[in-house]
mmCIF file of C-alpha atoms in Angstrom:
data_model
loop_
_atom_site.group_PDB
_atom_site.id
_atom_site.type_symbol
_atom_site.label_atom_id
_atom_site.label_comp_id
_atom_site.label_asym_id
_atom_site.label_seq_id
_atom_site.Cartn_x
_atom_site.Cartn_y
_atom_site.Cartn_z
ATOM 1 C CA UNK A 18 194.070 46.024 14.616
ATOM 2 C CA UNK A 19 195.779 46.726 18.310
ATOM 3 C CA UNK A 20 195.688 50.099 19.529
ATOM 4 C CA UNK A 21 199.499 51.728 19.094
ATOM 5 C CA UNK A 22 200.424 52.479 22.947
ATOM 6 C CA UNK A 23 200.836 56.394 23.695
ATOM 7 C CA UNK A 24 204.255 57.610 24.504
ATOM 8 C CA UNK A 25 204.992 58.750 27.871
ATOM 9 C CA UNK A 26 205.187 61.942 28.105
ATOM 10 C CA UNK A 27 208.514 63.402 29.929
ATOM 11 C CA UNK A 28 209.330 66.793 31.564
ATOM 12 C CA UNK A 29 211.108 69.669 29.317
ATOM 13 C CA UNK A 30 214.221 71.130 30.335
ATOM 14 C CA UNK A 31 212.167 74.213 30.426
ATOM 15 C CA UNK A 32 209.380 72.402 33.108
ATOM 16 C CA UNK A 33 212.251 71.187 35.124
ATOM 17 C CA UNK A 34 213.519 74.641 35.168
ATOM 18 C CA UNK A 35 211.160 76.663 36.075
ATOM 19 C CA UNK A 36 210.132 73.790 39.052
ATOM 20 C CA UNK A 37 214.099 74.258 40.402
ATOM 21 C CA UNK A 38 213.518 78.012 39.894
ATOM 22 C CA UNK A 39 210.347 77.844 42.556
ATOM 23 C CA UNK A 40 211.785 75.628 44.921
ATOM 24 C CA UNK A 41 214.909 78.031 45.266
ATOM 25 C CA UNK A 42 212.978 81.029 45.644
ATOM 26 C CA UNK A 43 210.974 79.129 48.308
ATOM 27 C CA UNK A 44 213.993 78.177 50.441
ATOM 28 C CA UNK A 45 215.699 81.681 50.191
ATOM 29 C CA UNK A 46 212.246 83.200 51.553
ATOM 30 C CA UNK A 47 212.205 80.283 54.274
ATOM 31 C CA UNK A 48 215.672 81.129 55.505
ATOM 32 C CA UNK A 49 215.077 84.924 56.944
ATOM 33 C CA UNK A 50 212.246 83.342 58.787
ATOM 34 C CA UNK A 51 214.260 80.104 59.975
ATOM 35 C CA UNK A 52 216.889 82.410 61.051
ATOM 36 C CA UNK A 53 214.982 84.731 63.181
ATOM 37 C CA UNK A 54 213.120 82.299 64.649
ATOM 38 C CA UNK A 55 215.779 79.909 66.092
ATOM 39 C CA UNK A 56 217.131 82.255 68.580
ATOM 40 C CA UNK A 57 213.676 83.483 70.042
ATOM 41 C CA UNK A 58 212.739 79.458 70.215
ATOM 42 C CA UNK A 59 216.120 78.727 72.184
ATOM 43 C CA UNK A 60 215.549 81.431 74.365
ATOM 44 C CA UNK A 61 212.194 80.385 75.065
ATOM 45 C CA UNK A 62 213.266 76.753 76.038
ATOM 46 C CA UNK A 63 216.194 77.992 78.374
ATOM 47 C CA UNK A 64 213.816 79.696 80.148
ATOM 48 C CA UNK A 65 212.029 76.950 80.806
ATOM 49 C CA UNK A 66 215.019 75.132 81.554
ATOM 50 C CA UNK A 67 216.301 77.824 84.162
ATOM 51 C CA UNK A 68 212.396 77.795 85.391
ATOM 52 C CA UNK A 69 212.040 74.086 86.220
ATOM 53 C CA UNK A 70 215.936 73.740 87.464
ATOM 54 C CA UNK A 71 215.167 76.398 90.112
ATOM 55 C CA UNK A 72 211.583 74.333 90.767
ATOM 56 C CA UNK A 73 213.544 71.255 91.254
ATOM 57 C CA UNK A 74 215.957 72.927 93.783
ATOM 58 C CA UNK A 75 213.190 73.783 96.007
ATOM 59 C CA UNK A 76 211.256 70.436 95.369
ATOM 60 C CA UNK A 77 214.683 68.646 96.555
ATOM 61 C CA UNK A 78 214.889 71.243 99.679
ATOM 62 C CA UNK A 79 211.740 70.195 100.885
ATOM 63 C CA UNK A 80 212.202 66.367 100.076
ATOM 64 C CA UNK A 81 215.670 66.494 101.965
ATOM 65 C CA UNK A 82 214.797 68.393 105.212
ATOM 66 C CA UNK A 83 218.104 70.137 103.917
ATOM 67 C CA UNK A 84 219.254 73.482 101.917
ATOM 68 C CA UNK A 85 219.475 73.708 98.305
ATOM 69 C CA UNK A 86 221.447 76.630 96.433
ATOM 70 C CA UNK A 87 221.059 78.062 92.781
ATOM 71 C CA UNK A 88 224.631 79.558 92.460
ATOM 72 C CA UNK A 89 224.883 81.664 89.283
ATOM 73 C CA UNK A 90 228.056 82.400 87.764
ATOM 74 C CA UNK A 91 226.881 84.917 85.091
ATOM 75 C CA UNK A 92 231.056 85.211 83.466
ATOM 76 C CA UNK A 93 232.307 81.675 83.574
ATOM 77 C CA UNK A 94 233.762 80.549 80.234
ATOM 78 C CA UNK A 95 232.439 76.803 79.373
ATOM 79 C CA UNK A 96 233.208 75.414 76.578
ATOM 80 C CA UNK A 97 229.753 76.182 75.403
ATOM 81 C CA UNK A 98 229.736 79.708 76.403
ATOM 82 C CA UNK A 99 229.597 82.506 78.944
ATOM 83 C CA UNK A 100 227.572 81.610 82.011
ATOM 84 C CA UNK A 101 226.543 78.743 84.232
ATOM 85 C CA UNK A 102 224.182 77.958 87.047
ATOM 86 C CA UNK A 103 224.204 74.825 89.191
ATOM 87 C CA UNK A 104 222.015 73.288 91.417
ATOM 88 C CA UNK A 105 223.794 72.264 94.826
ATOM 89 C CA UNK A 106 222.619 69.967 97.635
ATOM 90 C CA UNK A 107 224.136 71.164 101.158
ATOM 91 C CA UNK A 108 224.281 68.007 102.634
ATOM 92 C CA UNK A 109 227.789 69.019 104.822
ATOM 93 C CA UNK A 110 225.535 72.143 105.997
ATOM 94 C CA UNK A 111 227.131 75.873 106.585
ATOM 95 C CA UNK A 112 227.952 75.941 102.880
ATOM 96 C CA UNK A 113 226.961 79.522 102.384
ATOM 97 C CA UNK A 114 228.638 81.042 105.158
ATOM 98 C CA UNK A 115 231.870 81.781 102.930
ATOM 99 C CA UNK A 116 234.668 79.024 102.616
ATOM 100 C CA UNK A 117 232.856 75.869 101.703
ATOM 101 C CA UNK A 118 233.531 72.594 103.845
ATOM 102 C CA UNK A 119 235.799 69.808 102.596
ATOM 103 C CA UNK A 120 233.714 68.012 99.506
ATOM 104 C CA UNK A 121 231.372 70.677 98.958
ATOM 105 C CA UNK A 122 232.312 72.583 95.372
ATOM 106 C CA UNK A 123 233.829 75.958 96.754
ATOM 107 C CA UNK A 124 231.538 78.763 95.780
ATOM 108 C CA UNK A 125 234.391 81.484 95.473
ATOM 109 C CA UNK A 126 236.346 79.950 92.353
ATOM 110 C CA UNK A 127 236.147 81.300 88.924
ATOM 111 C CA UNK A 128 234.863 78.167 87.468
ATOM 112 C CA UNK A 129 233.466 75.587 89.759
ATOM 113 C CA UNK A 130 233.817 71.684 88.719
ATOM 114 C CA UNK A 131 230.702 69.515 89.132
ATOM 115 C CA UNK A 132 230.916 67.939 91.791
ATOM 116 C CA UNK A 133 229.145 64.786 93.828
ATOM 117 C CA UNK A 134 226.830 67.559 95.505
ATOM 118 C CA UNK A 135 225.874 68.785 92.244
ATOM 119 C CA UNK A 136 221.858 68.107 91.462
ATOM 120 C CA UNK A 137 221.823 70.005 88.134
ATOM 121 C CA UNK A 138 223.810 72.224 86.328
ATOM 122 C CA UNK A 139 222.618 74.368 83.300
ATOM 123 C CA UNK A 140 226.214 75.388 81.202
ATOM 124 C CA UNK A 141 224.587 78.561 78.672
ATOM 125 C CA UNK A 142 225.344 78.538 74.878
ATOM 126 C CA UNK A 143 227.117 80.968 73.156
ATOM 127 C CA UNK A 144 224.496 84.193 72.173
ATOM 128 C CA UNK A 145 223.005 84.040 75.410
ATOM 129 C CA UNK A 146 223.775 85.471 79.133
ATOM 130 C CA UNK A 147 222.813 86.410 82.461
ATOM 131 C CA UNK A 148 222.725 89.761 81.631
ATOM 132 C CA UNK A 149 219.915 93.205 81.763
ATOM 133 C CA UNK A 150 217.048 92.742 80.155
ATOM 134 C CA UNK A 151 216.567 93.942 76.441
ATOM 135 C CA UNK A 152 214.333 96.588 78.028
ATOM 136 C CA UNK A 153 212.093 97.628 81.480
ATOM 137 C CA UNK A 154 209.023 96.164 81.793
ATOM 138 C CA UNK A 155 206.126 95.982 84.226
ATOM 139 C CA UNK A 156 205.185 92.844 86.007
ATOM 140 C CA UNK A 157 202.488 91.869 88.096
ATOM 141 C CA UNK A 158 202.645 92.390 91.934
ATOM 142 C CA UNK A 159 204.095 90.908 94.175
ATOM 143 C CA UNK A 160 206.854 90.187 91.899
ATOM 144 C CA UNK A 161 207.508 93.779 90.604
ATOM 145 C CA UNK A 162 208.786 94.106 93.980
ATOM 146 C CA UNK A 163 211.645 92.677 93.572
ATOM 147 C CA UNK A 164 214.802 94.388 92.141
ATOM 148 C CA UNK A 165 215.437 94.521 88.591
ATOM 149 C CA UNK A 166 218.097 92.520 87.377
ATOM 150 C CA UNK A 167 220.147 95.334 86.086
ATOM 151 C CA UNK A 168 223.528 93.316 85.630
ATOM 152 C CA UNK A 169 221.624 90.025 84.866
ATOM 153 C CA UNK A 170 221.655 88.673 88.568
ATOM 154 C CA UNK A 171 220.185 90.947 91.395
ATOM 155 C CA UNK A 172 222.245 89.307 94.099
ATOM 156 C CA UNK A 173 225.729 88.978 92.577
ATOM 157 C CA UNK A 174 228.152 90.570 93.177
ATOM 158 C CA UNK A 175 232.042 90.074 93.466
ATOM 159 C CA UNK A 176 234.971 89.426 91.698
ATOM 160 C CA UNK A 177 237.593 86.146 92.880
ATOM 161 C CA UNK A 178 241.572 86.646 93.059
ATOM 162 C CA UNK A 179 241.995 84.947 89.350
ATOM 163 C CA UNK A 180 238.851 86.732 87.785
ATOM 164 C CA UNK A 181 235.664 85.893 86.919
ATOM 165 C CA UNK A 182 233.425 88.017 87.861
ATOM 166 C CA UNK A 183 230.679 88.313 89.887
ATOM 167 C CA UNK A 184 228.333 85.374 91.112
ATOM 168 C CA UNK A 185 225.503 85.004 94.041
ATOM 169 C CA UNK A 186 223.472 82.130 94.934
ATOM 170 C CA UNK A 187 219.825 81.305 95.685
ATOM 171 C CA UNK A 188 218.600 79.261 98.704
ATOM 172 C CA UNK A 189 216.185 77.539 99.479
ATOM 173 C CA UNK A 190 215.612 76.183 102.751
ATOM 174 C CA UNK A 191 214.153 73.107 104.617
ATOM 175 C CA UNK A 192 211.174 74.979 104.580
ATOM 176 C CA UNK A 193 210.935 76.348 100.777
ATOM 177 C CA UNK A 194 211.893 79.542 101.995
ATOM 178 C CA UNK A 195 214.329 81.584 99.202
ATOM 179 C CA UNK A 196 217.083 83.541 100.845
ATOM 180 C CA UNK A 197 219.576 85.116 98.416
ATOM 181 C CA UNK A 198 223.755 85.497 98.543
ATOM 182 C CA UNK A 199 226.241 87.583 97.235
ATOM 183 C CA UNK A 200 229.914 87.010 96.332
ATOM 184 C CA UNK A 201 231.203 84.142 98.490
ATOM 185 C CA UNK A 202 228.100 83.752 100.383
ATOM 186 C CA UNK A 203 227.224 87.009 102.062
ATOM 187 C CA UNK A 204 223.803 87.684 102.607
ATOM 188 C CA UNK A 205 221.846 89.642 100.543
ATOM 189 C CA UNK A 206 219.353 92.085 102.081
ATOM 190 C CA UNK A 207 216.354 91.295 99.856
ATOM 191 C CA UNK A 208 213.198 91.466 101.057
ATOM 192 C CA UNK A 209 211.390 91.671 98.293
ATOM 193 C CA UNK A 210 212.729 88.456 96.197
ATOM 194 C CA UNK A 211 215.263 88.572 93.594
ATOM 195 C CA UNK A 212 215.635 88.054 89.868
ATOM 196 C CA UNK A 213 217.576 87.020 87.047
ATOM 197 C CA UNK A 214 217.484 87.494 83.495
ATOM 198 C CA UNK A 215 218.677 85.284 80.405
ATOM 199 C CA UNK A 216 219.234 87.718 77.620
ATOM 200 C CA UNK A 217 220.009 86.653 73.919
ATOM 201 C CA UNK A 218 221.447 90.293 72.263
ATOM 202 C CA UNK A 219 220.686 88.896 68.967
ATOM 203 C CA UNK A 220 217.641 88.630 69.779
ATOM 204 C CA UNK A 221 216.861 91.517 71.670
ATOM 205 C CA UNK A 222 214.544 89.516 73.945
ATOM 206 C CA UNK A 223 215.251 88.258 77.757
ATOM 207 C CA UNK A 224 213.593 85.672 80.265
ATOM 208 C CA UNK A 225 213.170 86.884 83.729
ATOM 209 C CA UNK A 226 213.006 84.899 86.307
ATOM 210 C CA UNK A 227 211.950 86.118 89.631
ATOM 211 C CA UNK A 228 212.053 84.268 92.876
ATOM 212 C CA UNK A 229 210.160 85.796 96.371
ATOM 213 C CA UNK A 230 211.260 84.831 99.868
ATOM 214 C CA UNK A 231 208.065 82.766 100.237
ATOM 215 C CA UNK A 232 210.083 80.309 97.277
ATOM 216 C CA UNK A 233 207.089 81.854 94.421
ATOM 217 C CA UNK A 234 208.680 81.619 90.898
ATOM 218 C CA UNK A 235 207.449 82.997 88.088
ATOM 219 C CA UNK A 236 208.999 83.712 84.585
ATOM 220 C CA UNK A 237 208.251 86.384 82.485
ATOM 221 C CA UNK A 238 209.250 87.244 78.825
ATOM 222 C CA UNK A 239 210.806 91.011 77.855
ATOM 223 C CA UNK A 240 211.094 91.534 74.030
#
């Protein structure tokens, strides 16, 4: 006589409850986590950003024979957010002595356009800013030397006619020397190097980056 095939055995209502009941309580743990981790992980990669932008502008000085400038405009309004830095090539020459020269971006407006001279250009999302640090810390000589950047940029300064805010600029020269600028390209008296910080207040954390006249970078986290 054939063997009667067993019935397939499905899932209760009260299985397939208790499975949906896990799986929820799973995600709403995961979410805190998720939540606080995303802004300490964006942070961490615009730092790195900021880090190898300002690399690149003193690779390109030395490759060109030519200066390269890191201007930082810490209160321009993008349409991402507050804050952007750009990487520009001085190929007409004098451009930090004040007015730029025709078809170099002028350094004194509120919100510069990119232009042809433009190498790189970092536009910051909304959360975080050139602004101070969450909180002092100690870092390693040489580069404790160098001023704190107490309003986010150590070297700007300023305001323009329409607003704006204060900006400053970093160059590097033909050499890979860093000299730094305030306003509309004044110079800075800054022997020691200067620094700026990307803060996210949500966070509570910052990424410093600190530049010495001999063209040294280094980053260095503050939570």
């Amino acid at each position: 006589m054939p063997a009667t095939p067993r019935r397939q055995r499905g899932f209760t209502l009260i299985e397939v409850a208790v499975v949906l009941a896990i799986a929820a309580a799973m995600v709403t743990m995961g979410y805190p986590l998720v939540h606080r981790t995303r802004p300490r992980v964006e942070l961490a990669g615009l730092g790195t950003q900021l880090h190898a932008l300002v690399h690149r502008a003193r690779q390109e000085a030395l490759a060109r024979g030519k200066d390269v400038a890191v201007i930082f405009y810490p209160a321009a309004t993008t349409s991402s957010g507050t804050g952007r830095i750009l990487v520009i090539a001085d190929e007409a020459g004098g451009f930090m002595g004040g007015a730029a020269p025709a078809g170099n971006l002028d350094y004194c407006t509120t919100l510069p356009n990119l232009h042809g001279d433009t190498l790189d250009a970092i536009d910051l999302p909304r959360g975080v800013t050139l602004s101070a640090p969450a909180r002092a810390q100690a870092f390693p000589f040489p580069y404790n030397l160098a001023p704190a950047p107490a309003n986010g940029c150590s070297f700007c300064t300023g305001t323009v006619p329409s607003g704006g805010g204060a900006r400053g600029a970093l160059r590097f020269d033909a050499r890979g020397r860093a000299a730094f600028f305030a306003d509309c390209g004044v110079a800075s008296a800054l022997p020691n190097g200067g620094s700026v910080a990307l803060t996210n207040s949500e966070l509570g954390g910052s990424r410093v980056l600190t530049v010495l006249p001999s063209g040294a970078i280094r980053t260095f986290s503050v939570e």
